[in-house]
């Protein structure tokens, strides 16, 4: 029974402890005596220079190696009055560093070149956070074959505006030869070489030059940023046999690509955002040969299947989400 | 009831009460913190004060330049303008109009130069052989080019409304700050087109869609005619306010409607009219989700915007 009461008291004390931190302290009434100075830190502890001046503690004997005396102990004697008007803080620690009145006057006249950021305490900070970015992509510039598919990007922000990362796309089985292409072949007897994709990956740098806020319907506010990215990678493609499908059978091969993109992130909270991106994958495509060899033996020879190379831009729109890890953070300094 | 049992029961009761108090106190902590926020000086305040109302009660005129996307046979650049009156800061009514200049795509050039001139294709591409025989030279004088028959957007006129749900600002390199808004627009578009004219028996045009009668002194079946399509138009855009009366805009617009972009005979016979019928008619028009990107430079009057409370 006695133990139960003890547990109850401990629990109540534990709950009341954070309450004191959460609640604001009541306003001080004018004329009332200021609160007692904060206690001096223990040896080796942090010193709060901005704290109100505290009475100087008696100097510990040098090289004694003795632990600081407990409060209320024999060394907890009345402190001597501070020297020099009681500047406290740095003056007590190192009197040579104590600012003199004339220095302060000079310092006041000195031009300050403080670095003040235009946007302080950004709502969705990226610095040292990992971004996981799944998306769905659709082709924007190929009216003959579309290459939709899922993708995933992982970026780590080295600074708040610069990230390194990798991304990948999967297109297998999702490439779609358009009806327009069929109509064109049937009407004009012109077959345009077509290619399909399997998979691709890229290593990228992401740079975030634009950050902003929107008020939605004059009611709520959300943050967004715009970014640029670029990198290199590999894209596995192969021609679709449309010129001589009876004899030609192509296999996927990897091509070096350069990707350039621009994107927009709309933050719903500090770690979750909607992502819209347009990315151009530039690579050298190997097309199907539009000429068919004369003899059956030559037609079966794979060396006759490939035609010209063509610098290709695969521009795709990517719609997805961004999840930032860790989910939260705390600013070290107030606003 | 034994003393041991009573003690155990009491312990459980006290533990339960204790946990309940802990829970209530924990709830109280959160509620109190929230209370401070609600009764603070910003309680009930609007999200933005002294907001520059760039649109409210202002007339805007904006020269525009539009570029069509995912073109099959012809690319079009449209030059025009938008005139708009903003009833409020979030709603405007106006018109957009533009005239287009078209240029052939590489596919059109490929067909013009490489498509076989044969009996199989003579309804779809000009065959300039006097005898109508296959695989003859092209480009002779008086022989129409394939690029002539392709569909083209000549002009667009679209009464529309703009709704502006989002209003904000952005920082570029933490140095440049631009007020911006995002809007949606929707309306009805009247689109002036050039398409291949009807041909074939019973269409009112040349009785044959082949070019062979032309080179034999007959009518040209690859001529074009003007038409107008009426279509919904919608999209979204961003305005960046460079100054109190100047805004740079980027806009996406969709204009879905049926038209015959190639001038081919691709439909009109067979199941669901999915097969050629040797005639060019409205049956050969297919739905295209026409898309374009527009950039604009808007000027607003009066030059000084209102400012909110």
XYZ file of C-alpha atoms in Angstrom:
644
model
C 0.000 0.000 0.000
C 2.762 2.389 0.948
C 4.594 1.503 -2.284
C 1.532 2.311 -4.349
C 1.354 5.807 -2.873
C 5.037 6.290 -3.615
C 4.534 5.281 -7.265
C 1.605 7.656 -7.527
C 3.642 10.573 -6.217
C 6.530 9.785 -8.567
C 4.160 9.609 -11.549
C 2.517 12.909 -10.627
C 5.913 14.543 -10.229
C 7.046 13.227 -13.609
C 3.956 14.593 -15.300
C 4.223 17.961 -13.625
C 7.843 18.323 -14.663
C 7.195 18.816 -18.411
C 4.197 21.013 -17.570
C 6.539 23.526 -16.114
C 8.517 23.523 -19.370
C 5.470 23.806 -21.579
C 3.613 26.542 -19.868
C 4.734 30.123 -20.134
C 5.907 31.740 -16.944
C 3.526 34.413 -15.627
C 4.344 38.018 -16.375
C 6.427 39.701 -13.728
C 4.590 42.365 -11.853
C 6.302 45.762 -11.855
C 8.095 46.689 -8.714
C 8.559 43.123 -7.714
C 12.029 41.918 -6.966
C 13.736 40.092 -9.812
C 13.947 36.343 -9.569
C 16.917 34.848 -7.863
C 19.939 34.362 -10.107
C 20.320 30.995 -11.699
C 22.680 28.573 -10.117
C 26.222 28.377 -11.362
C 26.962 25.308 -13.428
C 28.916 22.507 -11.955
C 32.540 22.180 -12.914
C 32.817 21.186 -16.526
C 29.232 22.190 -17.262
C 28.035 24.754 -19.797
C 28.174 28.432 -18.951
C 25.250 30.580 -20.007
C 26.791 33.932 -20.888
C 23.427 35.560 -21.442
C 22.192 34.605 -18.040
C 21.863 37.265 -15.328
C 25.017 37.929 -13.417
C 25.438 35.517 -10.549
C 27.524 36.049 -7.471
C 31.044 34.818 -8.014
C 31.681 31.439 -6.478
C 34.746 31.053 -4.332
C 37.702 29.920 -6.336
C 38.429 26.258 -6.011
C 41.913 25.434 -4.798
C 44.156 24.873 -7.767
C 45.238 21.337 -8.610
C 43.478 19.850 -5.677
C 41.422 17.598 -7.787
C 38.669 17.913 -5.258
C 35.090 17.576 -6.348
C 32.914 20.661 -5.996
C 31.336 20.930 -2.646
C 27.705 20.143 -2.315
C 25.301 23.063 -1.809
C 24.908 23.863 1.791
C 28.304 22.488 2.536
C 31.115 24.288 4.214
C 32.249 26.067 0.975
C 28.789 27.475 0.300
C 29.707 30.714 2.018
C 28.376 34.191 1.219
C 29.977 35.402 -2.026
C 32.203 38.463 -2.147
C 30.873 41.499 -4.053
C 31.838 41.465 -7.748
C 34.809 43.544 -8.678
C 34.628 46.474 -11.028
C 30.972 47.130 -10.764
C 29.993 43.494 -11.202
C 30.085 42.967 -15.001
C 29.632 39.261 -14.331
C 29.719 36.578 -17.083
C 32.840 36.841 -19.228
C 34.417 39.379 -16.842
C 34.438 36.818 -14.086
C 35.920 34.117 -16.254
C 38.555 36.156 -18.064
C 39.004 39.772 -16.845
C 41.208 40.578 -19.882
C 38.309 39.822 -22.209
C 35.966 42.027 -20.229
C 34.762 44.849 -22.518
C 35.674 48.357 -21.406
C 33.266 51.241 -21.767
C 35.304 52.891 -24.537
C 35.401 49.615 -26.504
C 31.643 49.372 -26.375
C 31.329 52.922 -27.711
C 33.665 52.058 -30.557
C 31.864 48.830 -31.241
C 28.546 50.618 -31.404
C 29.853 52.800 -34.215
C 31.264 49.855 -36.126
C 29.385 48.829 -39.233
C 27.757 45.464 -38.694
C 27.803 42.999 -41.539
C 25.691 40.306 -39.967
C 24.436 37.499 -42.144
C 20.686 37.642 -41.901
C 18.804 35.169 -44.038
C 15.850 36.459 -45.981
C 13.809 33.438 -44.974
C 14.612 32.317 -41.458
C 13.542 29.028 -39.995
C 12.296 27.497 -43.232
C 9.180 25.447 -42.622
C 10.429 22.380 -44.446
C 14.141 22.188 -43.851
C 16.085 19.810 -46.103
C 19.542 20.053 -44.519
C 20.957 16.605 -43.644
C 17.687 14.863 -44.410
C 16.993 11.908 -46.633
C 14.294 12.240 -49.243
C 12.457 9.192 -50.542
C 10.604 10.007 -53.694
C 8.337 7.452 -55.410
C 6.584 8.598 -58.615
C 4.687 7.620 -61.711
C 5.993 8.943 -65.007
C 4.399 9.590 -68.385
C 6.086 10.465 -71.658
C 5.719 14.034 -72.831
C 7.430 14.148 -76.186
C 6.980 10.837 -77.954
C 3.791 10.675 -79.974
C 4.719 7.237 -81.330
C 5.450 5.214 -78.192
C 4.680 6.172 -74.632
C 6.891 4.917 -71.810
C 4.891 5.156 -68.602
C 6.138 3.529 -65.443
C 6.933 3.779 -61.756
C 10.119 5.295 -60.431
C 11.946 5.945 -57.199
C 14.422 8.601 -56.180
C 16.513 8.779 -53.015
C 18.314 12.020 -52.238
C 20.435 13.132 -49.326
C 20.703 16.874 -48.707
C 24.290 17.833 -47.974
C 23.195 21.418 -47.478
C 19.737 22.882 -47.413
C 19.859 23.496 -51.159
C 22.110 20.755 -52.512
C 21.485 17.024 -52.566
C 23.100 13.942 -54.020
C 21.008 10.980 -54.920
C 20.073 8.128 -57.164
C 16.904 7.472 -59.078
C 15.474 4.671 -61.125
C 12.614 4.021 -63.546
C 10.940 0.780 -64.501
C 9.185 0.573 -67.884
C 9.082 -3.178 -68.530
C 5.880 -4.253 -70.250
C 4.343 -0.801 -70.023
C 5.560 0.715 -73.315
C 2.628 1.497 -75.584
C 2.689 1.841 -79.357
C 0.139 4.574 -80.158
C -2.818 4.183 -82.490
C -1.628 7.196 -84.412
C 1.492 5.280 -85.327
C -0.569 2.420 -86.707
C -2.753 4.795 -88.722
C 0.319 6.411 -90.173
C 1.801 3.080 -91.243
C -1.456 1.962 -92.811
C -2.131 5.191 -94.689
C 1.280 6.302 -95.881
C 3.333 3.137 -95.767
C 5.867 4.974 -93.684
C 7.114 3.080 -90.691
C 8.826 5.167 -88.095
C 11.456 3.249 -86.073
C 10.189 2.727 -82.552
C 11.986 1.873 -79.339
C 10.904 0.590 -75.976
C 12.518 0.838 -72.567
C 13.125 -1.651 -69.816
C 14.753 0.076 -66.889
C 16.984 3.027 -66.140
C 18.892 4.540 -63.263
C 20.713 7.812 -62.673
C 22.989 9.435 -60.119
C 22.001 13.051 -59.633
C 22.759 16.349 -58.017
C 19.716 18.348 -56.973
C 19.824 22.088 -56.403
C 16.946 24.018 -54.807
C 17.125 27.705 -55.746
C 13.481 28.595 -55.228
C 11.469 28.436 -52.041
C 8.110 29.994 -51.446
C 4.759 30.043 -49.752
C 1.224 30.056 -51.037
C -1.942 31.048 -49.248
C -4.689 28.705 -50.382
C -8.097 30.366 -50.801
C -6.866 33.127 -48.483
C -7.174 30.678 -45.639
C -4.317 28.229 -45.160
C -0.644 28.517 -46.002
C 1.588 25.890 -47.531
C 5.218 25.909 -48.570
C 6.711 24.824 -51.841
C 10.098 24.756 -53.494
C 11.376 24.371 -57.009
C 14.513 22.489 -57.879
C 16.843 21.667 -60.719
C 18.611 18.376 -61.093
C 21.124 16.773 -63.345
C 23.145 13.613 -63.512
C 24.241 10.605 -65.485
C 23.064 7.054 -65.674
C 22.091 4.152 -67.869
C 18.930 3.411 -69.805
C 18.171 -0.040 -71.210
C 16.298 0.151 -74.524
C 15.668 -1.889 -77.637
C 13.974 -1.281 -80.984
C 10.454 -2.582 -81.552
C 10.549 -4.565 -84.780
C 8.126 -2.733 -87.065
C 10.012 -2.749 -90.365
C 10.664 -6.496 -90.560
C 9.006 -8.088 -87.530
C 9.140 -11.569 -89.054
C 12.908 -11.755 -88.973
C 14.077 -9.287 -86.364
C 14.139 -9.896 -82.652
C 15.914 -7.317 -80.535
C 17.327 -7.515 -77.041
C 17.782 -4.748 -74.481
C 21.102 -2.975 -74.245
C 22.269 -0.247 -71.881
C 22.965 3.269 -73.111
C 24.694 6.023 -71.197
C 22.325 8.890 -70.541
C 22.392 12.393 -69.108
C 19.317 13.568 -67.274
C 18.228 17.138 -66.643
C 15.124 18.064 -64.754
C 13.076 20.704 -63.064
C 10.630 20.014 -60.274
C 8.152 21.455 -57.851
C 7.486 20.194 -54.326
C 4.383 21.216 -52.414
C 4.698 20.494 -48.707
C 1.680 19.239 -46.798
C 3.696 19.102 -43.605
C 7.368 19.139 -42.643
C 8.106 15.698 -44.055
C 5.500 14.946 -46.728
C 5.180 16.692 -50.079
C 3.563 16.331 -53.474
C 6.128 16.194 -56.213
C 5.814 17.323 -59.846
C 8.832 16.994 -62.072
C 9.766 17.181 -65.727
C 12.921 15.312 -66.596
C 14.718 14.878 -69.883
C 16.796 11.733 -70.365
C 19.194 12.404 -73.214
C 20.890 9.405 -74.782
C 22.071 7.987 -78.044
C 19.400 5.616 -79.352
C 20.073 2.791 -81.751
C 17.172 2.605 -84.222
C 15.859 -0.223 -86.320
C 17.094 -0.295 -89.872
C 14.349 0.992 -92.170
C 15.822 -1.058 -95.045
C 15.306 -4.781 -95.309
C 18.138 -6.871 -96.658
C 17.648 -8.534 -100.024
C 18.223 -12.169 -99.146
C 16.715 -14.314 -96.419
C 20.141 -15.099 -95.003
C 20.967 -11.400 -94.677
C 17.570 -10.658 -93.179
C 18.316 -13.122 -90.398
C 21.704 -11.595 -89.738
C 21.393 -9.292 -86.662
C 24.061 -6.970 -88.058
C 21.565 -5.866 -90.732
C 18.824 -5.081 -88.230
C 20.208 -1.880 -86.775
C 20.127 1.435 -88.567
C 21.236 4.912 -87.668
C 21.922 6.190 -84.186
C 19.878 9.116 -83.046
C 20.372 11.502 -80.153
C 17.089 11.084 -78.310
C 15.339 13.173 -75.691
C 12.968 11.181 -73.543
C 11.078 13.900 -71.741
C 8.821 12.592 -69.016
C 6.508 14.134 -66.449
C 6.806 12.572 -63.020
C 4.082 12.872 -60.408
C 4.799 11.504 -56.957
C 5.390 12.248 -53.327
C 8.413 13.088 -51.205
C 8.967 11.719 -47.737
C 11.731 13.334 -45.696
C 13.577 11.480 -42.952
C 13.911 12.143 -40.106
C 10.347 13.358 -39.832
C 11.141 16.231 -37.490
C 13.928 18.472 -36.264
C 14.499 21.359 -33.910
C 16.101 24.673 -34.653
C 19.101 25.361 -32.447
C 18.419 29.075 -32.151
C 15.190 30.988 -31.808
C 13.925 33.146 -34.659
C -12.160 -10.936 2.211
C -8.674 -11.408 3.508
C -6.367 -8.514 4.319
C -3.960 -9.562 1.551
C -6.723 -9.536 -1.047
C -7.967 -6.173 0.184
C -4.458 -4.734 -0.066
C -3.991 -6.063 -3.587
C -7.349 -4.626 -4.670
C -6.527 -1.262 -3.114
C -3.167 -1.272 -4.896
C -4.821 -1.935 -8.225
C -7.390 0.787 -7.567
C -4.761 3.316 -6.652
C -2.642 2.382 -9.648
C -5.648 2.843 -11.916
C -6.510 6.182 -10.342
C -2.876 7.199 -10.575
C -2.642 6.335 -14.234
C -5.902 8.151 -14.840
C -4.557 11.275 -13.169
C -1.340 10.991 -15.180
C -3.355 10.739 -18.380
C -5.540 13.684 -17.461
C -2.543 15.773 -16.530
C -0.806 14.844 -19.760
C -3.894 15.903 -21.693
C -4.039 19.059 -19.684
C -0.481 19.939 -20.601
C -1.246 19.830 -24.319
C -4.507 21.673 -23.983
C -2.856 24.431 -22.018
C -0.095 24.914 -24.595
C -2.683 25.071 -27.354
C -4.712 27.540 -25.297
C -1.770 29.942 -25.201
C -1.590 29.840 -28.967
C -5.307 30.457 -29.372
C -5.422 33.420 -27.048
C -2.223 34.970 -28.351
C -1.998 38.203 -30.302
C -2.350 36.349 -33.634
C -5.560 34.594 -32.649
C -8.131 35.112 -35.368
C -5.688 37.042 -37.535
C -5.755 36.519 -41.316
C -2.877 34.535 -42.857
C -1.538 37.674 -44.524
C -1.956 41.359 -43.723
C -1.382 44.258 -46.107
C -1.524 41.882 -49.032
C -1.050 43.513 -52.409
C -4.213 42.643 -54.339
C -2.732 42.434 -57.802
C -5.993 41.412 -59.414
C -8.912 42.874 -57.515
C -10.746 45.392 -59.709
C -7.972 45.587 -62.285
C -8.025 45.172 -66.028
C -5.193 43.149 -67.528
C -3.962 42.959 -71.070
C -1.259 40.442 -71.879
C 0.491 39.633 -75.139
C 0.943 35.877 -75.358
C 2.997 33.334 -77.251
C 1.887 29.688 -77.262
C 3.668 26.526 -78.331
C 1.751 23.353 -79.131
C 2.934 20.056 -77.600
C 3.090 16.461 -78.844
C 2.408 17.455 -82.423
C 2.028 14.751 -85.002
C 2.255 16.501 -88.368
C 2.386 20.252 -87.718
C 3.850 22.358 -84.938
C 2.092 25.619 -84.266
C 3.228 28.789 -82.583
C 0.331 31.070 -81.724
C 0.801 34.793 -81.184
C -1.993 36.635 -79.481
C -3.212 38.242 -76.339
C -5.407 37.971 -73.329
C -7.756 40.662 -72.073
C -9.248 40.175 -68.668
C -11.138 41.986 -65.973
C -10.711 40.716 -62.438
C -13.935 40.984 -60.511
C -12.191 40.021 -57.294
C -8.679 38.969 -56.379
C -9.636 35.351 -57.026
C -12.005 35.571 -60.011
C -11.530 37.085 -63.436
C -13.366 36.961 -66.765
C -11.780 37.566 -70.121
C -10.866 36.321 -73.547
C -7.785 34.837 -75.088
C -7.201 34.984 -78.798
C -4.267 34.055 -80.993
C -3.268 33.381 -84.581
C -1.034 30.472 -85.472
C 1.960 29.849 -87.684
C 2.531 26.189 -88.513
C 5.627 24.276 -89.501
C 5.851 20.605 -90.513
C 7.284 17.996 -88.188
C 10.034 15.632 -89.237
C 7.408 12.943 -89.814
C 5.609 15.174 -92.315
C 8.864 15.809 -94.122
C 9.600 12.096 -94.093
C 6.237 11.298 -95.641
C 6.643 14.087 -98.185
C 9.958 12.763 -99.362
C 9.831 9.024 -98.745
C 6.277 7.682 -98.720
C 5.700 5.367 -101.651
C 3.484 6.808 -104.369
C 1.460 3.738 -105.115
C -2.066 2.551 -105.656
C -2.247 1.700 -101.953
C -1.408 5.231 -100.839
C -2.875 7.334 -103.632
C -5.909 8.370 -101.554
C -3.690 9.566 -98.733
C -0.682 11.185 -100.359
C -0.439 12.923 -103.715
C 0.623 10.647 -106.543
C 2.010 12.742 -109.323
C 2.440 10.016 -111.869
C 0.484 10.894 -115.044
C -0.334 7.262 -115.501
C -0.966 6.652 -111.819
C 1.677 3.956 -111.737
C 3.601 3.174 -108.616
C 6.961 4.467 -107.363
C 7.437 7.487 -109.611
C 9.447 10.610 -108.985
C 7.824 13.337 -106.930
C 8.260 17.041 -106.592
C 7.363 17.845 -110.142
C 5.806 21.207 -110.904
C 2.162 21.416 -109.889
C 2.397 18.337 -107.700
C 1.034 19.109 -104.223
C 3.196 18.262 -101.268
C 1.951 16.141 -98.398
C 2.646 19.070 -96.070
C -0.102 21.039 -97.825
C -2.852 18.636 -96.781
C -2.023 18.353 -93.113
C -4.339 19.962 -90.591
C -3.335 23.314 -89.145
C -4.561 25.510 -86.314
C -5.015 29.001 -87.750
C -6.548 30.869 -84.872
C -8.159 30.409 -81.479
C -10.639 32.610 -79.667
C -11.608 31.605 -76.144
C -13.878 33.403 -73.685
C -12.864 32.095 -70.287
C -12.886 32.520 -66.542
C -9.878 32.428 -64.257
C -10.033 31.266 -60.665
C -7.073 32.038 -58.420
C -7.038 29.708 -55.430
C -3.398 30.171 -54.495
C -1.538 33.358 -53.812
C 1.969 33.631 -52.401
C 5.581 34.506 -52.953
C 8.812 32.791 -53.711
C 12.451 33.376 -52.958
C 15.041 32.753 -55.638
C 18.557 32.131 -54.324
C 17.358 33.744 -51.069
C 17.908 37.077 -52.824
C 15.096 37.768 -55.238
C 11.513 37.777 -54.019
C 8.584 37.569 -56.352
C 4.886 37.723 -55.561
C 3.137 35.000 -57.439
C -0.223 33.350 -57.888
C -1.448 30.074 -59.323
C -4.696 29.940 -61.254
C -7.038 27.640 -63.105
C -8.803 28.699 -66.268
C -11.684 27.234 -68.221
C -13.839 28.328 -71.107
C -15.049 27.577 -74.584
C -12.653 27.783 -77.501
C -13.510 28.539 -81.087
C -10.710 27.141 -83.195
C -10.143 28.010 -86.855
C -8.666 25.068 -88.725
C -7.384 24.117 -92.112
C -8.108 20.505 -93.012
C -8.116 18.425 -96.119
C -11.369 19.013 -98.032
C -13.968 16.305 -98.466
C -13.561 14.088 -101.481
C -14.956 10.867 -102.857
C -18.349 9.804 -104.142
C -21.286 11.588 -102.558
C -19.245 14.030 -100.510
C -19.786 17.096 -102.686
C -16.064 17.296 -103.424
C -14.015 15.673 -106.180
C -15.450 12.289 -107.026
C -12.118 10.571 -106.454
C -9.697 11.154 -103.605
C -6.780 10.049 -105.737
C -4.559 12.636 -107.349
C -4.528 10.810 -110.642
C -7.437 12.809 -112.102
C -5.542 16.033 -111.375
C -2.525 15.116 -113.438
C -4.904 13.942 -116.113
C -6.621 17.336 -116.105
C -9.190 16.639 -113.387
C -9.906 18.201 -109.994
C -7.368 18.376 -107.213
C -8.508 16.038 -104.478
C -5.776 17.131 -102.058
C -7.064 20.637 -101.554
C -7.803 22.048 -98.136
C -10.682 23.915 -96.628
C -11.257 26.046 -93.577
C -13.413 24.907 -90.695
C -14.135 25.825 -87.129
C -14.125 23.557 -84.131
C -15.789 24.386 -80.842
C -14.090 22.812 -77.883
C -13.717 23.094 -74.143
C -10.502 24.681 -73.024
C -8.967 24.474 -69.593
C -5.639 24.530 -67.852
C -3.599 26.136 -65.160
C -0.941 28.779 -64.879
C 1.445 30.761 -62.756
C 1.842 34.534 -62.639
C 5.022 36.140 -61.372
C 4.576 39.811 -60.512
C 7.738 41.557 -61.639
C 6.342 44.954 -60.673
C 3.078 46.340 -59.348
C 1.589 46.351 -62.840
C 3.688 43.820 -64.796
C 3.388 40.051 -64.537
C 5.193 37.251 -66.306
C 2.939 34.252 -66.861
C 3.417 30.603 -67.734
C 0.329 28.635 -68.598
C -0.707 25.175 -69.706
C -3.805 24.816 -71.877
C -5.702 21.826 -73.204
C -8.073 21.972 -76.172
C -9.534 18.546 -76.948
C -11.481 18.282 -80.214
C -11.866 16.092 -83.314
C -9.967 16.918 -86.459
C -8.148 15.256 -89.301
C -4.506 16.156 -88.668
C -3.003 14.087 -91.463
C -5.570 14.373 -94.198
C -5.608 10.580 -94.383
C -8.552 8.384 -95.101
C -8.422 6.286 -91.964
C -12.050 5.676 -91.020
C -15.548 5.408 -92.448
C -16.031 1.739 -93.296
C -16.134 -1.617 -91.567
C -16.902 -2.351 -87.927
C -17.207 0.865 -85.906
C -16.076 2.802 -89.012
C -12.521 1.808 -88.175
C -11.447 1.108 -91.748
C -10.765 3.360 -94.757
C -13.617 3.994 -97.179
C -11.699 5.797 -99.958
C -13.379 9.044 -98.984
C -12.314 12.024 -96.917
C -15.169 13.057 -94.639
C -15.787 14.091 -91.064
C -15.591 10.380 -90.198
C -11.824 10.700 -90.602
C -11.611 13.215 -87.799
C -10.285 11.735 -84.574
C -10.102 13.136 -81.067
C -6.857 14.846 -80.216
C -6.036 16.167 -76.777
C -4.366 19.289 -78.118
C -2.027 20.859 -75.609
C 0.021 23.993 -75.520
C 2.235 26.027 -73.238
C 1.815 29.792 -73.209
C 4.062 32.510 -71.933
C 2.649 35.961 -71.380
C 3.580 39.402 -70.176
C 0.636 41.028 -68.484
C 0.067 44.722 -67.867
C -2.547 45.749 -65.312
C -4.591 48.924 -64.991
C -4.775 50.843 -62.759
C -1.056 50.499 -62.319
C -1.192 50.560 -58.532
C -2.804 47.556 -56.826
C -5.054 47.749 -53.812
C -3.683 46.612 -50.475
C -5.679 44.496 -48.048
C -6.130 45.346 -44.351
